[in-house]
Amino acid sequence: MTATRRSFVSGALAAAGTATLKPAPVLARNNAPATRPIPSTGEQLAMVGLGSWITFNVGRDQMLLDESAAVIRAFLDAGGQMIDSSPLYGSAQATIGYGLGKHGGTGKLFSADKVWISRVAAGAAQMEQSRKRWGVPRFDLLQVHNLVSWEGHLETLLAMKTAGKLRYVGVTTSHGRRHRELEQVMKSRPIDFVQLTYNIADREVEARLLPLAQEKGIAVIVNRPFRRGSLPRRLQRHPLPDWAGDTGASSWAQFLLKFILSHPAVTCVIPATTRVGHVRENVAAATQELPDAALRRRMLQHVLDL
Amino acid sequence: MFELSGYQLSDFLLFSPRVYFRLFALHNEAVWPLHILMIVLGLGLCFVLLSRNMQVGRFVPGTLGIIWIWVGWSFFTLRYATINPFAIYVAPFFALEGALLIWIAMRGNGPEFQSVRNMTGIGAMGVLVFSIAGYPFIAPAMMRSLHTAEVFGIAPDPTAIATLAVLALSRGSLRIMAMLIPAAWCGITALTLWAMHAAS
């Protein structure tokens, strides 16, 4: 993995900055995944969720639908809560609905979806269509996807929350885009969640957005923890460092998730996967103690050196 | 509207390679044994072009036109749209191409074709034969199951390539216009395959 001196310095500074922040409370009971509180309500949420971009867009392929349902079942059985999707993700919403129906119950599901349409007036209809595909009575969280027409959609979502049709409101970006606009939304709107990209290679948000989320009491959902699989694929050529046990990680995937989860601003990370073994491995990353600031720096330096 | 700067091609990919190629397996299973008819029709096109029999020349664009309409409906509307919401907007263009080819077939005394004995003709005929008889074997050559094979008249890519080859052999003012949609589709599919490769 290539790294410029500039990226190392900025990353090291950011990592050092986290050392001054209080570690976020992490609750873990028995073998259940560790949780963090959603700042606006104090509700505990399992720290590892499940994304659905690409992985659950399987159309009407029965074999792949059943595989996806098995992943969803394993995720919920392992204590996972947040499943995140969007109308942008093809048939992913319908796949989730199929999986939840086959699972025979939603358990402690925390349903998170998005509104993604430029015409604000069409937002409510799109959200209702999404809800039907999921087969849930209401969403726990709805987010404005990639800040598309966010001003109008946020008004709609906040009204829905007031009316009890929704529990939480949020906005999303990804790939490090539109961060200035995101900062403006976080400062000016009473949102509960923000979703953004953060991983050991993409740490721009450490400088401003993560501290801002803590300051404003906004929960943070992290997308692209593995850069769509490219990070674990690159790292797997190398053995885990012999001190990986100190992080609690037994695989590169857990190593990467623990780096993310050890930032005190992060509430939940949503890796996507098509494999039952991987989803269990991902959820297990939230069951042990997390790296402190010094160990985070060591993890970052190790990956940069590879 | 959201910004386009900073996006990579793979960011627009909505599905995995596995899902994409399984789509062809499911489609082949659903329409089997139509493949046999399509290959026979394809070989029939080759025969007509080789014979340059003007009396049956209409058979070539006419058959292709019906095939384009069929592929647009059966593959894009019923199959590809299940994983790609934009596929539903491609089907009308396939129908348009089909209508244009049928019009070429019915127009005047029918289409004219050039000799296949010159370099252009040999090349175009080679591409046509490959798109009908050779294209399905790309799947096993790429270490994929033969069930995922893309067949002329069933899948859009070999259909578009065969059509471009036929149009390269034809004469007339409309052949360039009729090349636009197949060429555009070949470009789109090339980008899709490239994006899948980049994403993996």
Short mmCIF file of C-alpha atoms in Angstrom, two decimals:
data_model
loop_
_atom_site.label_atom_id
_atom_site.label_comp_id
_atom_site.label_asym_id
_atom_site.label_seq_id
_atom_site.Cartn_x
_atom_site.Cartn_y
_atom_site.Cartn_z
CA MET A 1 0.00 0.00 0.00
CA THR A 2 1.42 3.30 -1.11
CA ALA A 3 1.32 6.24 1.23
CA THR A 4 2.67 9.72 0.89
CA ARG A 5 4.51 11.42 3.71
CA ARG A 6 1.76 14.02 3.71
CA SER A 7 -0.95 11.44 4.23
CA PHE A 8 1.06 9.78 6.98
CA VAL A 9 1.65 13.06 8.78
CA SER A 10 -1.96 14.16 8.52
CA GLY A 11 -3.13 10.75 9.59
CA ALA A 12 -0.73 10.61 12.51
CA LEU A 13 -1.81 14.03 13.67
CA ALA A 14 -5.43 13.04 13.48
CA ALA A 15 -4.75 9.80 15.27
CA ALA A 16 -2.88 11.70 17.94
CA GLY A 17 -5.82 14.04 18.22
CA THR A 18 -8.10 11.21 19.19
CA ALA A 19 -5.89 10.53 22.19
CA THR A 20 -7.20 13.70 23.78
CA LEU A 21 -10.81 12.60 23.49
CA LYS A 22 -12.55 10.54 26.11
CA PRO A 23 -13.16 6.98 24.98
CA ALA A 24 -16.81 6.39 24.17
CA PRO A 25 -18.64 4.03 26.50
CA VAL A 26 -18.77 0.50 25.16
CA LEU A 27 -21.19 -1.93 26.66
CA ALA A 28 -20.91 -5.66 26.13
CA ARG A 29 -22.95 -8.25 27.89
CA ASN A 30 -22.05 -11.92 27.73
CA ASN A 31 -21.35 -12.73 24.08
CA ALA A 32 -23.59 -10.01 22.67
CA PRO A 33 -21.92 -7.42 20.46
CA ALA A 34 -20.74 -4.31 22.21
CA THR A 35 -23.02 -1.33 21.89
CA ARG A 36 -22.72 2.42 21.90
CA PRO A 37 -25.39 4.95 22.77
CA ILE A 38 -27.16 6.98 20.15
CA PRO A 39 -26.40 10.45 21.54
CA SER A 40 -29.82 12.00 20.94
CA THR A 41 -31.70 9.38 22.99
CA GLY A 42 -29.18 7.21 24.81
CA GLU A 43 -30.55 4.11 23.10
CA GLN A 44 -27.87 1.43 22.86
CA LEU A 45 -27.00 0.26 19.36
CA ALA A 46 -24.76 -2.67 18.39
CA MET A 47 -21.53 -1.24 17.02
CA VAL A 48 -21.36 -3.41 13.92
CA GLY A 49 -24.25 -3.27 11.48
CA LEU A 50 -24.80 -4.65 8.00
CA GLY A 51 -24.60 -2.72 4.75
CA SER A 52 -26.37 -3.80 1.57
CA TRP A 53 -24.70 -1.89 -1.28
CA ILE A 54 -23.97 -4.36 -4.11
CA THR A 55 -24.14 -7.46 -1.90
CA PHE A 56 -27.91 -7.70 -1.64
CA ASN A 57 -28.75 -6.55 -5.18
CA VAL A 58 -29.49 -10.06 -6.45
CA GLY A 59 -32.72 -9.55 -8.35
CA ARG A 60 -35.00 -12.58 -8.41
CA ASP A 61 -32.15 -15.11 -8.28
CA GLN A 62 -33.58 -17.59 -5.78
CA MET A 63 -30.24 -19.10 -4.87
CA LEU A 64 -28.71 -15.69 -4.13
CA LEU A 65 -31.84 -14.56 -2.29
CA ASP A 66 -31.52 -17.54 0.01
CA GLU A 67 -27.82 -16.87 0.52
CA SER A 68 -28.61 -13.27 1.44
CA ALA A 69 -31.35 -14.41 3.81
CA ALA A 70 -28.82 -16.69 5.52
CA VAL A 71 -26.48 -13.73 5.97
CA ILE A 72 -29.28 -11.64 7.46
CA ARG A 73 -30.27 -14.47 9.77
CA ALA A 74 -26.68 -15.00 10.94
CA PHE A 75 -26.30 -11.26 11.47
CA LEU A 76 -29.41 -10.94 13.63
CA ASP A 77 -28.68 -14.17 15.51
CA ALA A 78 -25.22 -12.85 16.35
CA GLY A 79 -26.82 -9.80 17.92
CA GLY A 80 -26.47 -7.42 15.01
CA GLN A 81 -29.05 -4.65 14.78
CA MET A 82 -28.61 -2.00 12.10
CA ILE A 83 -29.23 -3.02 8.51
CA ASP A 84 -28.74 -0.15 6.07
CA SER A 85 -30.08 0.15 2.55
CA SER A 86 -31.33 2.58 -0.09
CA PRO A 87 -33.53 2.74 -3.20
CA LEU A 88 -30.25 3.28 -5.09
CA TYR A 89 -29.13 -0.25 -4.26
CA GLY A 90 -31.20 -2.06 -6.90
CA SER A 91 -33.18 -4.92 -5.41
CA ALA A 92 -31.38 -4.81 -2.04
CA GLN A 93 -34.45 -3.59 -0.17
CA ALA A 94 -36.56 -6.45 -1.51
CA THR A 95 -33.78 -8.89 -0.62
CA ILE A 96 -33.78 -7.57 2.94
CA GLY A 97 -37.55 -7.93 3.08
CA TYR A 98 -37.22 -11.51 1.85
CA GLY A 99 -34.53 -12.24 4.41
CA LEU A 100 -36.45 -10.72 7.29
CA GLY A 101 -39.57 -12.63 6.31
CA LYS A 102 -37.66 -15.89 6.05
CA HIS A 103 -35.95 -15.18 9.38
CA GLY A 104 -39.35 -15.30 10.99
CA GLY A 105 -39.06 -12.13 12.95
CA THR A 106 -37.05 -8.95 13.10
CA GLY A 107 -35.54 -9.45 16.57
CA LYS A 108 -33.73 -6.33 17.60
CA LEU A 109 -33.51 -5.06 14.04
CA PHE A 110 -32.66 -1.40 13.62
CA SER A 111 -33.91 -0.58 10.13
CA ALA A 112 -32.06 2.20 8.34
CA ASP A 113 -32.89 3.31 4.83
CA LYS A 114 -32.61 6.41 2.69
CA VAL A 115 -34.55 8.79 0.49
CA TRP A 116 -32.82 9.26 -2.85
CA ILE A 117 -34.78 11.36 -5.29
CA SER A 118 -34.18 14.91 -6.46
CA ARG A 119 -37.86 15.83 -6.53
CA VAL A 120 -38.79 16.49 -2.91
CA ALA A 121 -42.51 15.99 -3.47
CA ALA A 122 -41.84 12.39 -4.56
CA GLY A 123 -39.85 11.58 -1.42
CA ALA A 124 -42.72 10.36 0.73
CA ALA A 125 -43.90 7.93 -1.94
CA GLN A 126 -40.40 6.56 -2.39
CA MET A 127 -39.99 6.05 1.35
CA GLU A 128 -43.34 4.26 1.55
CA GLN A 129 -42.31 1.99 -1.32
CA SER A 130 -39.07 1.24 0.51
CA ARG A 131 -40.95 0.42 3.71
CA LYS A 132 -43.17 -2.03 1.86
CA ARG A 133 -40.17 -3.75 0.34
CA TRP A 134 -38.66 -4.18 3.81
CA GLY A 135 -41.96 -5.35 5.25
CA VAL A 136 -41.49 -3.29 8.43
CA PRO A 137 -44.18 -1.15 10.11
CA ARG A 138 -41.88 1.86 10.10
CA PHE A 139 -38.18 2.64 9.73
CA ASP A 140 -36.04 3.35 12.75
CA LEU A 141 -33.84 5.70 10.74
CA LEU A 142 -34.30 7.44 7.41
CA GLN A 143 -31.45 9.37 5.85
CA VAL A 144 -31.09 11.78 2.95
CA HIS A 145 -28.88 9.82 0.60
CA ASN A 146 -25.76 11.66 -0.60
CA LEU A 147 -27.42 14.94 0.41
CA VAL A 148 -29.66 14.88 -2.67
CA SER A 149 -32.20 17.73 -2.21
CA TRP A 150 -31.39 17.59 1.49
CA GLU A 151 -33.13 20.78 2.53
CA GLY A 152 -36.55 19.66 1.33
CA HIS A 153 -36.15 16.03 2.35
CA LEU A 154 -34.98 16.91 5.84
CA GLU A 155 -38.14 18.92 6.36
CA THR A 156 -40.15 15.86 5.37
CA LEU A 157 -38.17 13.52 7.61
CA LEU A 158 -38.33 15.81 10.64
CA ALA A 159 -42.09 16.12 10.17
CA MET A 160 -42.36 12.33 9.99
CA LYS A 161 -40.35 12.04 13.18
CA THR A 162 -42.61 14.51 14.96
CA ALA A 163 -45.62 12.50 13.80
CA GLY A 164 -44.12 9.28 15.15
CA LYS A 165 -43.68 7.72 11.73
CA LEU A 166 -39.92 7.61 12.16
CA ARG A 167 -37.57 7.43 15.15
CA TYR A 168 -34.39 9.01 13.81
CA VAL A 169 -33.34 11.35 11.02
CA GLY A 170 -29.99 11.46 9.27
CA VAL A 171 -27.99 12.36 6.17
CA THR A 172 -25.32 10.47 4.26
CA THR A 173 -22.31 10.98 2.05
CA SER A 174 -19.66 8.57 0.87
CA HIS A 175 -16.22 8.47 -0.74
CA GLY A 176 -15.26 11.70 1.01
CA ARG A 177 -17.63 13.81 -1.10
CA ARG A 178 -19.54 16.95 -0.13
CA HIS A 179 -17.96 17.24 3.30
CA ARG A 180 -18.32 21.02 3.42
CA GLU A 181 -22.03 20.71 2.77
CA LEU A 182 -22.28 17.91 5.32
CA GLU A 183 -20.63 20.09 7.92
CA GLN A 184 -23.15 22.82 7.19
CA VAL A 185 -26.03 20.37 7.69
CA MET A 186 -24.55 19.02 10.92
CA LYS A 187 -24.19 22.55 12.30
CA SER A 188 -27.60 23.83 11.30
CA ARG A 189 -30.09 20.93 11.44
CA PRO A 190 -31.30 18.78 14.34
CA ILE A 191 -30.25 15.46 12.83
CA ASP A 192 -29.68 12.30 14.87
CA PHE A 193 -27.30 10.47 12.54
CA VAL A 194 -24.67 11.21 9.96
CA GLN A 195 -23.27 8.51 7.68
CA LEU A 196 -19.87 8.96 6.08
CA THR A 197 -16.83 7.08 4.80
CA TYR A 198 -14.09 6.36 7.31
CA ASN A 199 -11.45 3.62 7.32
CA ILE A 200 -7.75 3.19 7.94
CA ALA A 201 -6.97 4.56 4.45
CA ASP A 202 -9.63 7.31 4.30
CA ARG A 203 -9.25 9.36 7.47
CA GLU A 204 -10.19 12.86 6.31
CA VAL A 205 -13.19 12.94 8.63
CA GLU A 206 -10.98 12.67 11.73
CA ALA A 207 -9.92 16.29 11.29
CA ARG A 208 -13.31 17.97 11.47
CA LEU A 209 -16.46 15.92 10.95
CA LEU A 210 -15.99 13.29 13.65
CA PRO A 211 -15.17 15.88 16.34
CA LEU A 212 -18.14 17.95 15.12
CA ALA A 213 -20.43 14.92 15.43
CA GLN A 214 -19.29 14.46 19.03
CA GLU A 215 -19.73 18.16 19.75
CA LYS A 216 -23.26 18.23 18.33
CA GLY A 217 -24.32 14.86 19.77
CA ILE A 218 -24.83 13.25 16.35
CA ALA A 219 -24.42 9.50 15.97
CA VAL A 220 -21.95 8.41 13.30
CA ILE A 221 -22.48 5.50 10.92
CA VAL A 222 -19.38 4.52 8.99
CA ASN A 223 -19.71 3.20 5.42
CA ARG A 224 -17.02 1.70 3.16
CA PRO A 225 -15.00 0.31 6.09
CA PHE A 226 -13.21 -2.03 3.69
CA ARG A 227 -13.28 0.23 0.60
CA ARG A 228 -15.57 -2.31 -1.00
CA GLY A 229 -13.25 -5.18 -0.14
CA SER A 230 -10.05 -3.73 -1.59
CA LEU A 231 -8.43 -3.11 1.82
CA PRO A 232 -8.65 -6.69 3.18
CA ARG A 233 -7.68 -8.05 -0.25
CA ARG A 234 -4.49 -5.98 -0.27
CA LEU A 235 -3.63 -6.72 3.35
CA GLN A 236 -4.20 -10.44 3.12
CA ARG A 237 -0.92 -10.85 1.27
CA HIS A 238 0.70 -10.07 4.63
CA PRO A 239 0.39 -11.89 7.94
CA LEU A 240 -1.29 -10.14 10.82
CA PRO A 241 1.26 -8.44 13.08
CA ASP A 242 2.20 -10.53 16.10
CA TRP A 243 0.71 -7.83 18.36
CA ALA A 244 -2.70 -8.02 16.61
CA GLY A 245 -4.01 -9.88 19.61
CA ASP A 246 -3.64 -6.66 21.59
CA THR A 247 -6.28 -5.13 19.33
CA GLY A 248 -8.59 -8.09 19.81
CA ALA A 249 -8.49 -8.81 16.08
CA SER A 250 -8.01 -12.30 14.70
CA SER A 251 -8.23 -11.29 11.03
CA TRP A 252 -7.49 -8.31 8.84
CA ALA A 253 -11.20 -7.56 8.56
CA GLN A 254 -11.49 -7.31 12.34
CA PHE A 255 -8.25 -5.31 12.47
CA LEU A 256 -9.78 -2.76 10.08
CA LEU A 257 -13.11 -2.66 11.92
CA LYS A 258 -11.47 -2.23 15.31
CA PHE A 259 -9.47 0.71 14.03
CA ILE A 260 -12.72 2.38 13.00
CA LEU A 261 -14.66 1.43 16.12
CA SER A 262 -11.90 2.64 18.41
CA HIS A 263 -12.62 6.23 17.38
CA PRO A 264 -14.88 7.56 20.11
CA ALA A 265 -17.15 9.42 17.70
CA VAL A 266 -18.17 6.27 15.81
CA THR A 267 -21.49 4.74 16.80
CA CYS A 268 -21.83 1.98 14.21
CA VAL A 269 -19.95 0.62 11.20
CA ILE A 270 -21.81 -1.13 8.37
CA PRO A 271 -19.65 -3.59 6.40
CA ALA A 272 -21.50 -5.44 3.66
CA THR A 273 -20.94 -9.10 2.87
CA THR A 274 -22.44 -12.06 1.06
CA ARG A 275 -20.97 -14.66 3.42
CA VAL A 276 -22.29 -15.97 6.71
CA GLY A 277 -18.79 -16.55 8.05
CA HIS A 278 -17.76 -12.99 7.28
CA VAL A 279 -20.84 -11.44 8.89
CA ARG A 280 -20.19 -13.38 12.10
CA GLU A 281 -16.54 -12.35 11.99
CA ASN A 282 -17.54 -8.71 11.48
CA VAL A 283 -20.05 -8.67 14.36
CA ALA A 284 -17.48 -10.37 16.60
CA ALA A 285 -15.21 -7.35 16.14
CA ALA A 286 -17.49 -5.47 18.53
CA THR A 287 -17.31 -7.93 21.40
CA GLN A 288 -13.92 -7.19 22.90
CA GLU A 289 -11.99 -4.25 24.19
CA LEU A 290 -11.00 -1.72 21.56
CA PRO A 291 -7.56 -0.25 20.82
CA ASP A 292 -6.54 2.84 22.74
CA ALA A 293 -4.98 5.87 21.06
CA ALA A 294 -1.44 4.49 21.16
CA LEU A 295 -2.49 1.19 19.67
CA ARG A 296 -4.50 3.02 17.00
CA ARG A 297 -1.34 4.89 15.97
CA ARG A 298 0.57 1.63 15.88
CA MET A 299 -2.15 0.03 13.69
CA LEU A 300 -2.12 2.97 11.33
CA GLN A 301 1.67 3.02 11.04
CA HIS A 302 1.77 -0.73 10.44
CA VAL A 303 -0.68 -0.53 7.54
CA LEU A 304 1.11 2.48 6.05
CA ASP A 305 4.38 0.58 6.19
CA LEU A 306 3.02 -2.40 4.25
CA MET B 1 -28.35 17.20 -8.14
CA PHE B 2 -25.31 15.54 -6.70
CA GLU B 3 -21.79 16.23 -7.90
CA LEU B 4 -20.21 13.98 -10.47
CA SER B 5 -16.64 15.03 -9.79
CA GLY B 6 -14.67 12.48 -7.81
CA TYR B 7 -16.80 9.53 -8.98
CA GLN B 8 -15.12 6.53 -10.57
CA LEU B 9 -16.77 4.28 -13.13
CA SER B 10 -17.01 1.45 -10.64
CA ASP B 11 -19.07 3.71 -8.35
CA PHE B 12 -21.92 3.46 -10.87
CA LEU B 13 -21.88 -0.33 -10.81
CA LEU B 14 -24.92 -1.57 -8.91
CA PHE B 15 -24.19 -5.30 -8.89
CA SER B 16 -21.41 -7.81 -8.45
CA PRO B 17 -19.86 -9.79 -11.34
CA ARG B 18 -21.30 -12.96 -9.83
CA VAL B 19 -24.84 -11.57 -9.93
CA TYR B 20 -24.33 -10.20 -13.44
CA PHE B 21 -23.17 -13.48 -14.97
CA ARG B 22 -25.74 -15.54 -13.06
CA LEU B 23 -28.29 -13.34 -14.80
CA PHE B 24 -27.31 -14.96 -18.09
CA ALA B 25 -27.49 -18.42 -16.55
CA LEU B 26 -31.01 -17.78 -15.32
CA HIS B 27 -32.03 -16.22 -18.62
CA ASN B 28 -30.61 -19.13 -20.61
CA GLU B 29 -32.46 -21.60 -18.42
CA ALA B 30 -35.70 -19.67 -18.84
CA VAL B 31 -35.62 -19.47 -22.66
CA TRP B 32 -33.95 -22.81 -23.52
CA PRO B 33 -34.14 -24.31 -26.21
CA LEU B 34 -34.61 -21.04 -28.10
CA HIS B 35 -30.82 -20.98 -28.47
CA ILE B 36 -31.01 -23.67 -31.13
CA LEU B 37 -33.41 -21.63 -33.23
CA MET B 38 -31.26 -18.51 -32.85
CA ILE B 39 -28.10 -20.27 -33.94
CA VAL B 40 -29.92 -21.76 -36.95
CA LEU B 41 -31.24 -18.29 -37.81
CA GLY B 42 -27.77 -16.84 -37.40
CA LEU B 43 -26.27 -19.41 -39.72
CA GLY B 44 -29.09 -18.65 -42.12
CA LEU B 45 -28.02 -14.99 -42.11
CA CYS B 46 -24.50 -16.06 -43.00
CA PHE B 47 -25.78 -18.20 -45.86
CA VAL B 48 -27.87 -15.40 -47.33
CA LEU B 49 -24.96 -12.95 -47.10
CA LEU B 50 -22.60 -15.40 -48.75
CA SER B 51 -25.06 -16.12 -51.55
CA ARG B 52 -25.92 -12.43 -52.03
CA ASN B 53 -29.34 -13.61 -53.14
CA MET B 54 -31.27 -10.40 -53.56
CA GLN B 55 -34.59 -12.19 -53.43
CA VAL B 56 -34.11 -13.24 -49.84
CA GLY B 57 -31.98 -10.26 -48.80
CA ARG B 58 -34.86 -8.85 -46.74
CA PHE B 59 -34.57 -11.90 -44.49
CA VAL B 60 -31.36 -10.52 -42.96
CA PRO B 61 -32.43 -7.13 -41.54
CA GLY B 62 -35.97 -8.37 -41.00
CA THR B 63 -34.81 -11.25 -38.82
CA LEU B 64 -32.39 -9.04 -36.96
CA GLY B 65 -35.12 -6.49 -36.35
CA ILE B 66 -37.39 -9.03 -34.72
CA ILE B 67 -34.49 -10.32 -32.67
CA TRP B 68 -33.67 -6.81 -31.39
CA ILE B 69 -37.24 -6.28 -30.23
CA TRP B 70 -37.25 -9.71 -28.57
CA VAL B 71 -33.93 -9.13 -26.75
CA GLY B 72 -35.02 -5.66 -25.63
CA TRP B 73 -38.16 -7.06 -24.04
CA SER B 74 -37.03 -10.46 -22.79
CA PHE B 75 -33.58 -9.52 -21.49
CA PHE B 76 -33.72 -5.87 -20.50
CA THR B 77 -37.31 -5.55 -19.32
CA LEU B 78 -37.82 -8.94 -17.75
CA ARG B 79 -34.30 -9.88 -16.63
CA TYR B 80 -31.66 -7.13 -16.42
CA ALA B 81 -34.08 -4.65 -14.85
CA THR B 82 -34.23 -6.86 -11.73
CA ILE B 83 -30.70 -5.78 -10.81
CA ASN B 84 -30.29 -2.58 -12.80
CA PRO B 85 -33.13 -0.04 -12.60
CA PHE B 86 -31.71 1.77 -15.65
CA ALA B 87 -32.13 -1.30 -17.88
CA ILE B 88 -35.79 -0.47 -18.37
CA TYR B 89 -34.68 2.65 -20.27
CA VAL B 90 -32.52 0.61 -22.66
CA ALA B 91 -35.36 -1.61 -23.89
CA PRO B 92 -37.02 1.17 -25.96
CA PHE B 93 -33.74 1.75 -27.81
CA PHE B 94 -33.56 -1.93 -28.67
CA ALA B 95 -37.13 -1.71 -29.93
CA LEU B 96 -36.19 1.35 -31.98
CA GLU B 97 -33.26 -0.48 -33.55
CA GLY B 98 -35.56 -3.41 -34.30
CA ALA B 99 -38.06 -1.12 -36.00
CA LEU B 100 -35.30 0.52 -38.06
CA LEU B 101 -33.97 -2.84 -39.25
CA ILE B 102 -37.45 -4.03 -40.18
CA TRP B 103 -37.98 -0.80 -42.12
CA ILE B 104 -34.70 -1.40 -43.98
CA ALA B 105 -35.97 -4.90 -44.81
CA MET B 106 -39.25 -3.65 -46.21
CA ARG B 107 -37.93 -0.60 -48.02
CA GLY B 108 -37.83 -0.56 -51.82
CA ASN B 109 -36.35 -3.69 -53.37
CA GLY B 110 -34.73 -4.73 -50.13
CA PRO B 111 -31.18 -4.24 -48.88
CA GLU B 112 -28.04 -4.73 -50.94
CA PHE B 113 -24.96 -6.44 -49.65
CA GLN B 114 -21.40 -6.16 -50.82
CA SER B 115 -19.13 -9.01 -51.72
CA VAL B 116 -17.61 -11.01 -48.90
CA ARG B 117 -14.53 -11.73 -50.97
CA ASN B 118 -12.67 -8.50 -50.20
CA MET B 119 -10.89 -7.70 -46.95
CA THR B 120 -13.84 -5.83 -45.46
CA GLY B 121 -16.18 -8.63 -46.37
CA ILE B 122 -13.95 -11.35 -44.98
CA GLY B 123 -13.45 -9.42 -41.77
CA ALA B 124 -17.14 -8.68 -41.33
CA MET B 125 -18.13 -12.25 -42.10
CA GLY B 126 -15.54 -13.47 -39.61
CA VAL B 127 -16.99 -11.24 -36.90
CA LEU B 128 -20.51 -12.40 -37.78
CA VAL B 129 -19.60 -16.08 -37.60
CA PHE B 130 -17.77 -15.52 -34.31
CA SER B 131 -20.70 -13.67 -32.76
CA ILE B 132 -23.01 -16.59 -33.62
CA ALA B 133 -20.83 -19.66 -33.19
CA GLY B 134 -17.89 -18.52 -31.07
CA TYR B 135 -19.21 -15.95 -28.60
CA PRO B 136 -20.91 -18.49 -26.31
CA PHE B 137 -17.56 -20.08 -25.62
CA ILE B 138 -16.15 -16.91 -24.11
CA ALA B 139 -17.78 -18.01 -20.85
CA PRO B 140 -15.77 -21.23 -20.37
CA ALA B 141 -12.68 -19.49 -21.77
CA MET B 142 -13.05 -16.99 -18.91
CA MET B 143 -13.45 -19.85 -16.41
CA ARG B 144 -17.19 -19.36 -16.12
CA SER B 145 -19.85 -22.02 -16.48
CA LEU B 146 -21.23 -22.63 -19.97
CA HIS B 147 -24.64 -21.92 -18.40
CA THR B 148 -23.61 -18.24 -18.36
CA ALA B 149 -22.90 -18.24 -22.11
CA GLU B 150 -24.15 -15.26 -24.08
CA VAL B 151 -25.85 -16.40 -27.27
CA PHE B 152 -26.80 -14.47 -30.38
CA GLY B 153 -30.50 -13.63 -30.35
CA ILE B 154 -30.74 -14.28 -26.61
CA ALA B 155 -28.17 -11.90 -25.10
CA PRO B 156 -27.58 -8.31 -26.23
CA ASP B 157 -23.80 -8.33 -26.74
CA PRO B 158 -23.44 -10.98 -29.48
CA THR B 159 -26.64 -9.68 -31.04
CA ALA B 160 -25.19 -6.17 -31.29
CA ILE B 161 -21.85 -7.41 -32.63
CA ALA B 162 -23.56 -9.58 -35.26
CA THR B 163 -25.69 -6.63 -36.33
CA LEU B 164 -22.67 -4.38 -36.75
CA ALA B 165 -21.03 -7.07 -38.89
CA VAL B 166 -24.12 -7.39 -41.08
CA LEU B 167 -24.39 -3.62 -41.46
CA ALA B 168 -20.70 -3.46 -42.41
CA LEU B 169 -21.56 -5.77 -45.30
CA SER B 170 -24.63 -3.87 -46.40
CA ARG B 171 -25.01 -0.91 -48.66
CA GLY B 172 -27.42 1.97 -48.39
CA SER B 173 -27.90 5.30 -46.70
CA LEU B 174 -29.49 3.91 -43.56
CA ARG B 175 -26.75 1.51 -42.56
CA ILE B 176 -24.77 4.16 -40.65
CA MET B 177 -27.88 5.22 -38.75
CA ALA B 178 -28.64 1.59 -37.97
CA MET B 179 -25.13 1.15 -36.57
CA LEU B 180 -25.54 3.82 -33.88
CA ILE B 181 -27.50 1.85 -31.30
CA PRO B 182 -25.51 -1.41 -31.59
CA ALA B 183 -22.26 0.56 -31.38
CA ALA B 184 -23.51 2.49 -28.36
CA TRP B 185 -24.55 -0.74 -26.66
CA CYS B 186 -21.11 -2.26 -27.31
CA GLY B 187 -19.58 0.79 -25.68
CA ILE B 188 -21.87 0.55 -22.65
CA THR B 189 -21.19 -3.12 -22.16
CA ALA B 190 -17.45 -2.56 -22.50
CA LEU B 191 -17.64 0.06 -19.75
CA THR B 192 -19.71 -2.30 -17.59
CA LEU B 193 -17.22 -5.13 -17.96
CA TRP B 194 -14.31 -2.78 -17.32
CA ALA B 195 -15.98 -1.40 -14.20
CA MET B 196 -16.62 -4.93 -12.90
CA HIS B 197 -13.01 -5.82 -13.48
CA ALA B 198 -11.84 -2.63 -11.75
CA ALA B 199 -14.17 -3.20 -8.81
CA SER B 200 -12.90 -6.75 -8.29
#
